[in-house]
CSV table of C-alpha atoms in Angstrom, one decimal:
chain,number,residue,atom,x,y,z
J,1,UNK,CA,52.8,75.0,167.8
J,2,UNK,CA,51.4,78.3,168.9
J,3,UNK,CA,52.7,81.6,167.5
J,4,UNK,CA,51.3,85.1,167.4
J,5,UNK,CA,52.2,87.8,164.8
J,6,UNK,CA,52.2,91.2,166.4
J,7,UNK,CA,52.5,94.2,164.2
J,8,UNK,CA,54.5,97.1,165.6
J,9,UNK,CA,54.5,100.8,164.9
J,10,UNK,CA,57.5,100.2,162.6
J,11,UNK,CA,55.3,98.2,160.3
J,12,UNK,CA,57.5,95.1,160.8
J,13,UNK,CA,56.5,91.9,162.6
J,14,UNK,CA,57.4,90.4,166.0
J,15,UNK,CA,56.8,86.7,166.4
J,16,UNK,CA,56.0,85.6,169.9
J,17,UNK,CA,56.5,81.9,170.7
J,18,UNK,CA,55.4,80.0,173.7
J,19,UNK,CA,58.5,77.6,173.8
J,20,UNK,CA,62.1,77.9,172.6
J,21,UNK,CA,61.8,74.7,170.3
J,22,UNK,CA,58.9,76.4,168.5
J,23,UNK,CA,61.0,79.4,167.8
J,24,UNK,CA,63.9,77.4,166.4
J,25,UNK,CA,61.5,75.3,164.2
J,26,UNK,CA,59.8,78.3,162.7
J,27,UNK,CA,63.0,80.2,162.1
J,28,UNK,CA,64.1,77.3,159.8
J,29,UNK,CA,61.1,78.0,157.6
J,30,UNK,CA,61.4,81.8,157.5
J,31,UNK,CA,63.5,82.0,154.4
J,32,UNK,CA,61.0,79.8,152.5
J,33,UNK,CA,58.0,81.9,153.8
J,34,UNK,CA,59.7,85.1,152.8
J,35,UNK,CA,60.5,83.7,149.3
J,36,UNK,CA,57.0,82.5,148.8
J,37,UNK,CA,55.5,85.8,150.0
J,38,UNK,CA,57.8,87.8,147.7
J,39,UNK,CA,57.0,85.7,144.7
J,40,UNK,CA,53.3,86.3,145.3
J,41,UNK,CA,53.7,90.0,145.7
J,42,UNK,CA,55.7,90.3,142.5
J,43,UNK,CA,53.3,87.9,140.7
J,44,UNK,CA,50.4,90.0,141.8
J,45,UNK,CA,52.0,93.2,140.5
J,46,UNK,CA,52.9,91.5,137.3
J,47,UNK,CA,49.3,90.4,136.7
J,48,UNK,CA,48.2,94.0,137.0
J,49,UNK,CA,51.0,95.4,134.9
J,50,UNK,CA,50.0,93.5,131.8
J,51,UNK,CA,46.4,94.4,132.3
J,52,UNK,CA,43.5,92.0,131.6
J,53,UNK,CA,45.7,89.2,130.3
J,54,UNK,CA,46.0,87.9,133.8
J,55,UNK,CA,42.9,89.6,135.2
J,56,UNK,CA,40.7,88.4,138.0
J,57,UNK,CA,37.3,86.8,137.6
J,58,UNK,CA,34.3,88.9,136.7
J,59,UNK,CA,32.9,89.0,140.2
J,60,UNK,CA,36.1,90.7,141.5
J,61,UNK,CA,35.8,93.5,139.0
J,62,UNK,CA,38.7,95.3,137.3
J,63,UNK,CA,42.3,94.4,138.1
J,64,UNK,CA,43.3,94.3,141.8
J,65,UNK,CA,40.4,95.2,144.1
J,66,UNK,CA,41.1,97.7,146.8
J,67,UNK,CA,41.1,94.8,149.3
J,68,UNK,CA,43.8,92.9,147.3
J,69,UNK,CA,45.9,96.0,147.0
J,70,UNK,CA,45.6,96.7,150.7
J,71,UNK,CA,46.5,93.1,151.5
J,72,UNK,CA,49.6,93.2,149.3
J,73,UNK,CA,50.7,96.4,151.0
J,74,UNK,CA,50.2,95.0,154.5
J,75,UNK,CA,52.1,91.9,153.6
J,76,UNK,CA,55.0,93.9,152.2
J,77,UNK,CA,55.1,95.9,155.5
J,78,UNK,CA,54.8,92.8,157.6
J,79,UNK,CA,57.8,91.3,156.0
J,80,UNK,CA,59.8,94.5,156.4
J,81,UNK,CA,60.3,95.2,152.7
J,82,UNK,CA,60.3,98.8,151.4
J,83,UNK,CA,56.9,99.8,149.9
J,84,UNK,CA,58.0,102.5,147.5
J,85,UNK,CA,59.0,100.2,144.7
J,86,UNK,CA,55.8,98.2,144.9
J,87,UNK,CA,53.7,101.4,144.9
J,88,UNK,CA,55.6,102.6,141.8
J,89,UNK,CA,54.9,99.3,140.0
J,90,UNK,CA,51.2,99.5,140.7
J,91,UNK,CA,50.7,103.1,139.8
J,92,UNK,CA,48.1,103.4,137.1
J,93,UNK,CA,47.9,99.6,136.9
J,94,UNK,CA,44.2,99.6,138.0
J,95,UNK,CA,43.4,102.3,135.4
J,96,UNK,CA,45.2,100.4,132.7
J,97,UNK,CA,43.3,97.2,133.5
J,98,UNK,CA,40.0,99.1,133.3
J,99,UNK,CA,41.0,100.8,130.0
J,100,UNK,CA,41.9,97.5,128.3
J,101,UNK,CA,38.6,95.8,129.3
J,102,UNK,CA,36.6,98.9,128.3
J,103,UNK,CA,38.3,99.1,124.9
J,104,UNK,CA,37.7,95.3,124.4
J,105,UNK,CA,34.0,96.0,124.9
J,106,UNK,CA,34.0,99.0,122.7
J,107,UNK,CA,35.6,96.9,119.9
J,108,UNK,CA,32.8,94.4,120.4
J,109,UNK,CA,30.2,97.1,119.8
J,110,UNK,CA,32.0,98.3,116.7
J,111,UNK,CA,32.2,94.8,115.3
J,112,UNK,CA,28.5,94.3,115.8
J,113,UNK,CA,27.6,97.6,114.0
J,114,UNK,CA,30.0,96.9,111.2
J,115,UNK,CA,28.8,93.4,110.7
J,116,UNK,CA,25.4,95.0,110.0
J,117,UNK,CA,26.8,96.4,106.8
J,118,UNK,CA,26.7,99.9,108.1
J,119,UNK,CA,27.7,101.5,104.8
J,120,UNK,CA,24.5,100.2,103.2
J,121,UNK,CA,22.1,101.3,105.9
J,122,UNK,CA,21.1,105.0,105.5
J,123,UNK,CA,19.7,105.2,109.0
J,124,UNK,CA,23.0,104.4,110.6
J,125,UNK,CA,25.3,106.8,108.8
J,126,UNK,CA,24.9,110.6,109.0
J,127,UNK,CA,27.0,113.7,109.1
J,128,UNK,CA,27.8,116.2,111.7
J,129,UNK,CA,27.9,119.9,111.1
J,130,UNK,CA,31.5,119.6,109.9
J,131,UNK,CA,30.4,117.0,107.4
J,132,UNK,CA,32.5,114.2,108.8
J,133,UNK,CA,30.8,110.8,108.7
J,134,UNK,CA,29.4,109.6,112.0
J,135,UNK,CA,28.0,106.1,112.7
J,136,UNK,CA,26.1,104.5,115.5
J,137,UNK,CA,29.4,103.1,116.6
J,138,UNK,CA,30.9,106.6,117.3
J,139,UNK,CA,28.1,107.6,119.6
J,140,UNK,CA,27.7,104.1,121.0
J,141,UNK,CA,31.3,103.7,122.0
J,142,UNK,CA,31.4,107.1,123.6
J,143,UNK,CA,28.3,106.4,125.7
J,144,UNK,CA,29.6,102.9,126.5
J,145,UNK,CA,33.1,104.0,127.7
J,146,UNK,CA,31.6,107.0,129.6
J,147,UNK,CA,29.2,104.8,131.5
J,148,UNK,CA,31.6,102.0,132.2
J,149,UNK,CA,34.4,104.3,133.5
J,150,UNK,CA,31.9,106.4,135.6
J,151,UNK,CA,30.3,103.3,137.0
J,152,UNK,CA,33.7,101.8,138.1
J,153,UNK,CA,35.6,104.8,139.3
J,154,UNK,CA,32.7,107.0,140.3
J,155,UNK,CA,31.3,109.8,138.0
J,156,UNK,CA,32.8,112.4,140.4
J,157,UNK,CA,36.3,111.1,139.7
J,158,UNK,CA,35.9,110.8,135.9
J,159,UNK,CA,36.7,113.6,133.4
J,160,UNK,CA,36.7,112.7,129.7
J,161,UNK,CA,37.7,114.5,126.6
J,162,UNK,CA,36.0,113.0,123.6
J,163,UNK,CA,35.1,113.7,120.0
J,164,UNK,CA,31.3,113.3,119.7
J,165,UNK,CA,28.4,115.5,121.0
J,166,UNK,CA,24.7,115.0,121.2
J,167,UNK,CA,23.5,117.7,118.8
J,168,UNK,CA,22.5,115.3,116.0
J,169,UNK,CA,21.0,112.7,118.3
J,170,UNK,CA,18.9,115.4,120.2
J,171,UNK,CA,17.1,116.7,117.1
J,172,UNK,CA,13.6,115.7,116.4
J,173,UNK,CA,14.7,113.8,113.3
J,174,UNK,CA,17.3,112.0,115.3
J,175,UNK,CA,14.9,109.7,117.2
J,176,UNK,CA,15.5,106.6,115.1
J,177,UNK,CA,19.3,107.1,115.2
J,178,UNK,CA,19.2,107.5,119.0
J,179,UNK,CA,17.2,104.3,119.3
J,180,UNK,CA,19.9,102.5,117.3
J,181,UNK,CA,22.6,103.8,119.5
J,182,UNK,CA,20.7,102.9,122.7
J,183,UNK,CA,20.1,99.4,121.4
J,184,UNK,CA,23.7,98.9,120.5
J,185,UNK,CA,25.0,100.1,123.8
J,186,UNK,CA,22.6,97.9,125.8
J,187,UNK,CA,23.3,94.8,123.8
J,188,UNK,CA,27.0,95.3,124.5
J,189,UNK,CA,26.5,96.1,128.2
J,190,UNK,CA,24.6,92.9,128.6
J,191,UNK,CA,27.8,91.0,128.1
J,192,UNK,CA,29.9,93.1,130.5
J,193,UNK,CA,30.5,90.3,132.9
J,194,UNK,CA,32.3,88.3,130.2
J,195,UNK,CA,34.9,91.1,130.3
J,196,UNK,CA,35.1,91.3,134.1
J,197,UNK,CA,32.9,94.4,134.2
J,198,UNK,CA,29.6,95.1,135.9
J,199,UNK,CA,26.4,95.5,133.8
J,200,UNK,CA,23.7,97.9,134.7
J,201,UNK,CA,20.8,96.5,136.7
J,202,UNK,CA,18.4,97.3,133.8
J,203,UNK,CA,18.8,98.5,130.2
J,204,UNK,CA,19.8,102.2,129.9
J,205,UNK,CA,17.2,104.6,128.7
J,206,UNK,CA,17.7,107.0,125.7
J,207,UNK,CA,18.2,109.9,128.0
J,208,UNK,CA,20.9,108.1,130.0
J,209,UNK,CA,22.7,107.4,126.7
J,210,UNK,CA,22.6,111.1,125.9
J,211,UNK,CA,23.8,112.0,129.4
J,212,UNK,CA,26.7,109.6,129.1
J,213,UNK,CA,27.8,111.1,125.8
J,214,UNK,CA,27.2,114.7,127.0
J,215,UNK,CA,29.3,114.1,130.2
J,216,UNK,CA,32.4,113.7,128.0
J,217,UNK,CA,32.8,117.5,128.0
J,218,UNK,CA,36.2,118.0,129.5
J,219,UNK,CA,38.5,120.4,127.7
J,220,UNK,CA,41.7,118.9,129.1
J,221,UNK,CA,44.6,121.1,130.2
J,222,UNK,CA,47.9,121.0,132.1
J,223,UNK,CA,46.5,120.1,135.5
J,224,UNK,CA,44.6,117.2,136.9
J,225,UNK,CA,43.6,113.8,135.5
J,226,UNK,CA,41.4,113.2,132.5
J,227,UNK,CA,40.7,110.5,129.9
J,228,UNK,CA,41.0,111.1,126.2
J,229,UNK,CA,38.7,109.1,123.9
J,230,UNK,CA,38.4,108.7,120.2
J,231,UNK,CA,35.4,106.4,120.0
J,232,UNK,CA,36.0,105.4,116.3
J,233,UNK,CA,39.3,106.8,115.0
J,234,UNK,CA,39.2,106.5,111.2
J,235,UNK,CA,35.4,106.6,110.7
J,236,UNK,CA,35.9,106.5,106.9
J,237,UNK,CA,37.8,103.3,107.4
J,238,UNK,CA,35.0,101.9,109.5
J,239,UNK,CA,32.3,102.9,107.0
J,240,UNK,CA,34.3,101.4,104.2
J,241,UNK,CA,34.8,98.2,106.2
J,242,UNK,CA,38.6,98.8,106.4
J,243,UNK,CA,41.0,99.7,109.2
J,244,UNK,CA,39.9,101.8,112.2
J,245,UNK,CA,40.6,102.0,115.9
J,246,UNK,CA,39.2,102.7,119.3
J,247,UNK,CA,41.6,104.8,121.3
J,248,UNK,CA,41.6,105.5,125.0
J,249,UNK,CA,44.3,107.3,127.0
J,250,UNK,CA,44.7,108.7,130.5
J,251,UNK,CA,46.5,112.1,130.8
J,252,UNK,CA,47.7,113.4,134.2
J,253,UNK,CA,49.1,116.9,134.6
J,254,UNK,CA,49.6,117.2,130.8
J,255,UNK,CA,51.4,113.8,130.3
J,256,UNK,CA,50.0,110.7,128.8
J,257,UNK,CA,50.4,108.0,131.4
J,258,UNK,CA,48.7,105.0,129.7
J,259,UNK,CA,47.0,104.1,126.5
J,260,UNK,CA,44.9,101.3,125.0
J,261,UNK,CA,44.3,101.0,121.3
J,262,UNK,CA,41.7,98.6,119.9
J,263,UNK,CA,42.2,97.6,116.3
J,264,UNK,CA,39.3,95.2,115.3
J,265,UNK,CA,40.5,94.6,111.8
J,266,UNK,CA,44.3,94.5,112.4
J,267,UNK,CA,45.6,91.2,110.8
J,268,UNK,CA,47.9,88.8,112.6
J,269,UNK,CA,50.1,88.7,109.5
J,270,UNK,CA,51.5,92.1,108.6
J,271,UNK,CA,51.4,91.4,104.9
J,272,UNK,CA,47.6,91.7,105.0
J,273,UNK,CA,47.9,95.4,106.1
J,274,UNK,CA,48.5,96.2,102.4
J,275,UNK,CA,45.1,94.9,101.4
J,276,UNK,CA,41.6,96.3,101.9
J,277,UNK,CA,39.7,94.4,104.6
J,278,UNK,CA,37.0,93.4,102.1
J,279,UNK,CA,39.6,91.4,100.1
J,280,UNK,CA,41.0,90.0,103.3
J,281,UNK,CA,37.4,89.0,104.4
J,282,UNK,CA,36.9,87.3,101.0
J,283,UNK,CA,40.1,85.3,101.3
J,284,UNK,CA,39.4,84.1,104.8
J,285,UNK,CA,36.0,83.1,103.7
J,286,UNK,CA,37.5,81.0,100.9
J,287,UNK,CA,40.2,79.7,103.2
J,288,UNK,CA,39.0,79.9,106.8
J,289,UNK,CA,41.5,80.0,109.6
J,290,UNK,CA,41.6,77.2,112.1
J,291,UNK,CA,38.7,77.2,114.6
J,292,UNK,CA,39.6,79.1,117.7
J,293,UNK,CA,42.8,80.6,116.2
J,294,UNK,CA,43.6,84.3,116.2
J,295,UNK,CA,43.8,85.8,112.7
J,296,UNK,CA,42.8,89.4,113.2
J,297,UNK,CA,41.7,92.0,115.8
J,298,UNK,CA,43.6,93.0,118.9
J,299,UNK,CA,44.1,95.6,121.7
J,300,UNK,CA,47.5,97.1,122.2
J,301,UNK,CA,48.3,98.8,125.5
J,302,UNK,CA,51.1,100.4,127.5
J,303,UNK,CA,51.8,102.3,130.7
J,304,UNK,CA,54.3,105.1,130.8
J,305,UNK,CA,57.7,104.3,132.3
J,306,UNK,CA,57.4,100.5,132.2
J,307,UNK,CA,59.3,100.1,128.9
J,308,UNK,CA,56.8,97.5,127.9
J,309,UNK,CA,53.9,97.4,125.5
J,310,UNK,CA,51.5,94.5,125.1
J,311,UNK,CA,48.9,93.0,122.7
J,312,UNK,CA,46.1,90.6,123.2
J,313,UNK,CA,43.4,89.3,120.8
J,314,UNK,CA,39.9,90.6,120.9
J,315,UNK,CA,37.6,88.6,123.2
J,316,UNK,CA,34.6,89.1,121.0
J,317,UNK,CA,36.0,86.9,118.3
J,318,UNK,CA,36.8,84.0,120.7
J,319,UNK,CA,34.0,82.7,122.8
J,320,UNK,CA,36.2,79.8,123.9
J,321,UNK,CA,39.6,81.4,123.4
J,322,UNK,CA,41.9,81.5,126.5
J,323,UNK,CA,42.4,85.3,126.3
J,324,UNK,CA,43.4,85.5,130.0
J,325,UNK,CA,46.8,84.1,129.1
J,326,UNK,CA,47.1,85.3,125.5
J,327,UNK,CA,48.8,88.7,125.9
J,328,UNK,CA,52.3,89.0,124.4
J,329,UNK,CA,54.8,91.8,124.6
J,330,UNK,CA,55.3,93.8,121.4
J,331,UNK,CA,58.5,95.7,120.3
J,332,UNK,CA,59.3,98.1,117.5
J,333,UNK,CA,61.3,96.9,114.5
J,334,UNK,CA,65.1,96.8,114.7
J,335,UNK,CA,65.4,97.9,111.0
J,336,UNK,CA,67.7,101.0,110.7
J,337,UNK,CA,68.3,100.9,106.9
J,338,UNK,CA,65.9,103.3,105.2
J,339,UNK,CA,65.9,101.0,102.1
J,340,UNK,CA,64.3,98.2,104.1
J,341,UNK,CA,61.9,100.4,106.1
J,342,UNK,CA,58.2,100.7,105.6
J,343,UNK,CA,56.6,104.1,106.2
J,344,UNK,CA,52.9,104.9,106.9
J,345,UNK,CA,50.8,107.9,106.0
J,346,UNK,CA,47.1,108.8,106.1
J,347,UNK,CA,44.9,107.5,103.3
J,348,UNK,CA,43.1,110.8,102.7
J,349,UNK,CA,45.1,113.5,101.0
J,350,UNK,CA,43.1,116.1,102.8
J,351,UNK,CA,44.7,115.0,106.1
J,352,UNK,CA,48.3,115.0,104.9
J,353,UNK,CA,50.5,116.0,101.9
J,354,UNK,CA,51.4,112.9,100.0
J,355,UNK,CA,53.6,114.8,97.6
J,356,UNK,CA,55.8,116.1,100.5
J,357,UNK,CA,56.1,112.8,102.2
J,358,UNK,CA,57.0,111.2,98.9
J,359,UNK,CA,59.8,113.7,98.5
J,360,UNK,CA,61.1,113.0,102.0
J,361,UNK,CA,60.9,109.3,101.4
J,362,UNK,CA,63.1,109.6,98.3
J,363,UNK,CA,65.6,112.0,100.0
J,364,UNK,CA,66.3,109.6,102.9
J,365,UNK,CA,66.4,106.5,100.8
J,366,UNK,CA,63.0,104.9,101.5
J,367,UNK,CA,62.3,102.5,98.6
J,368,UNK,CA,59.1,100.8,99.6
J,369,UNK,CA,55.7,102.0,98.6
J,370,UNK,CA,53.9,103.8,101.5
J,371,UNK,CA,51.5,101.9,103.7
J,372,UNK,CA,48.4,104.0,103.6
J,373,UNK,CA,46.0,103.0,106.4
J,374,UNK,CA,43.2,104.8,108.3
J,375,UNK,CA,43.4,105.9,111.9
J,376,UNK,CA,45.9,105.2,114.7
J,377,UNK,CA,46.4,101.7,113.2
J,378,UNK,CA,49.6,103.4,111.8
J,379,UNK,CA,50.8,103.8,115.4
J,380,UNK,CA,49.9,100.1,116.1
J,381,UNK,CA,51.9,99.0,113.0
J,382,UNK,CA,55.0,100.7,114.3
J,383,UNK,CA,54.6,99.5,117.9
J,384,UNK,CA,54.2,95.9,116.7
J,385,UNK,CA,57.2,96.1,114.4
J,386,UNK,CA,55.2,95.9,111.2
J,387,UNK,CA,56.4,99.3,110.0
J,388,UNK,CA,59.1,101.7,110.9
J,389,UNK,CA,58.0,105.3,110.1
J,390,UNK,CA,54.9,107.3,110.3
J,391,UNK,CA,54.9,110.8,108.8
J,392,UNK,CA,52.0,113.3,108.8
J,393,UNK,CA,52.2,116.9,107.5
J,394,UNK,CA,48.9,118.6,107.6
J,395,UNK,CA,48.0,121.5,105.4
J,396,UNK,CA,48.0,125.0,106.7
J,397,UNK,CA,45.1,125.7,109.1
J,398,UNK,CA,44.6,122.1,110.2
J,399,UNK,CA,45.0,121.5,114.0
J,400,UNK,CA,45.8,118.1,115.3
J,401,UNK,CA,43.6,116.9,118.2
J,402,UNK,CA,44.9,115.1,121.3
J,403,UNK,CA,42.5,112.1,120.9
J,404,UNK,CA,44.1,111.3,117.5
J,405,UNK,CA,47.6,110.7,119.0
J,406,UNK,CA,47.5,110.2,122.8
J,407,UNK,CA,47.0,106.4,123.0
J,408,UNK,CA,49.2,105.6,120.0
J,409,UNK,CA,52.1,107.7,121.1
J,410,UNK,CA,52.6,106.2,124.5
J,411,UNK,CA,52.3,102.7,123.1
J,412,UNK,CA,55.0,103.3,120.5
J,413,UNK,CA,57.3,105.0,123.1
J,414,UNK,CA,57.0,102.1,125.6
J,415,UNK,CA,57.5,99.6,122.8
J,416,UNK,CA,60.9,101.3,122.1
J,417,UNK,CA,60.0,103.9,119.5
J,418,UNK,CA,60.1,107.7,119.2
J,419,UNK,CA,57.3,110.1,118.6
J,420,UNK,CA,57.8,113.9,118.2
J,421,UNK,CA,56.8,116.8,116.0
J,422,UNK,CA,58.9,117.7,113.0
J,423,UNK,CA,61.2,119.8,115.2
J,424,UNK,CA,62.1,116.9,117.4
J,425,UNK,CA,60.0,118.0,120.4
J,426,UNK,CA,57.7,115.7,122.3
J,427,UNK,CA,54.0,116.1,121.7
J,428,UNK,CA,52.4,118.5,124.1
J,429,UNK,CA,49.1,117.2,125.5
J,430,UNK,CA,48.7,119.9,128.1
J,431,UNK,CA,47.1,122.7,126.0
J,432,UNK,CA,43.5,121.4,125.8
J,433,UNK,CA,41.9,119.4,122.9
J,434,UNK,CA,44.5,120.5,120.4
J,435,UNK,CA,48.2,119.8,120.1
J,436,UNK,CA,49.1,123.4,120.2
J,437,UNK,CA,52.6,124.6,119.2
J,438,UNK,CA,53.1,121.6,116.9
J,439,UNK,CA,56.2,122.2,114.7
J,440,UNK,CA,55.1,121.4,111.1
J,441,UNK,CA,54.0,117.8,111.5
J,442,UNK,CA,54.2,114.5,113.4
J,443,UNK,CA,57.0,111.9,113.0
J,444,UNK,CA,56.9,108.5,114.7
J,445,UNK,CA,59.8,106.0,114.2
J,446,UNK,CA,60.9,102.7,115.4
J,447,UNK,CA,64.2,104.1,116.6
J,448,UNK,CA,66.4,107.2,116.9
J,449,UNK,CA,68.5,106.6,113.8
J,450,UNK,CA,65.6,106.7,111.4
J,451,UNK,CA,64.0,109.5,113.3
J,452,UNK,CA,67.0,111.7,113.1
J,453,UNK,CA,67.3,111.1,109.3
J,454,UNK,CA,63.6,112.1,108.8
J,455,UNK,CA,64.1,115.3,110.9
J,456,UNK,CA,67.1,116.4,108.9
J,457,UNK,CA,65.2,115.7,105.6
J,458,UNK,CA,62.3,117.8,106.8
J,459,UNK,CA,64.5,120.7,107.6
J,460,UNK,CA,66.2,120.5,104.2
J,461,UNK,CA,63.0,120.2,102.2
J,462,UNK,CA,60.5,122.4,104.2
J,463,UNK,CA,61.2,125.6,102.3
J,464,UNK,CA,59.7,124.1,99.1
J,465,UNK,CA,56.8,122.3,100.7
J,466,UNK,CA,54.1,124.9,100.2
J,467,UNK,CA,52.6,123.7,103.5
């Protein structure tokens, strides 16, 4: 049988046959061909939607290659299907796939540094000018993420808002520290192909590490596209070998469009969130989990408008784990009774008023003790259904930064939750590096009923808060 497919200007297909019997035979198969093609188009979009869980092999790079995307588009046109829906489904899918892979690698770097007992090595912990603790992991992750995103998307297309700078590393007495950062980054980049990413042709030099960190100099704003990175959110938690997170989000025209949150110490069983990681580590040493099983560490991620949030185990912990098919959807808790709800708040009293949140908890009927954890792990707990409420009310003069909330907020929202300021307004990420105009504090809840109760309690109690 001889047939020719001839594209026309209408982007549909005309099939030319040499004989009438050939035409009749092929027409019998057209429904099956169309069904098969549609299934493959949807399957392809689905693989990208959930990120690296169904990612391609390392030699194809991140997510759908441009060739794959083009082929999918052409096939859609060839079959005469509308392309708008497909394009909407694939929007930001490539960026999300990249973000998840990059965060996976960043978590790997953090785990290596932390396993070196960072808190006991004076050369790996220092302080910035604002006296906040900084580790090799902070600078290393920022250099790593900056280099990987620039290498994949092209440095001219990448703008990054990030927390760290190079002032400490550039000093004469920072040479040893810079060497540690450079070594950690290169060690991690060597394994890039395992994550479906390209490694550099040769190890990066110290000046290239500084350039990568320094290039994260965007100030954000209401126009254009930029990434927001917190290389190690909850550095105190990291230094104390407890909870911390790697947070990466993409903002376009002032709105968070995707987020990936790596939580290397997040336990599979939510009960362990109440314990310090050192105790958890001791218990798992005495009673090791089954070989190849997942017991802690994950990346959660979501893309705005999909109504879906996902979680996958960390690759670094599973050399033989089938992580390609391990992602599962996460949803917020269905609990609406305050008496059964768990609420989270920051560990450090300097970052939030524990006395005010305790009063709010009592007034709305919360009976459980607060879950105090470092970093955006609080957002992860709500998104996964392990907690229902997060409240943070900073003291006067403190300004919330966009990198502390961008990734976590979009993940909770797509998992079915609500994130606003204490006035019920959505967080505004369009004003630069700070959440300007924030009304009193931040409230994240698993659903609107609990959220509304917290808002009313804040209004009723704020006059006596002294905040």
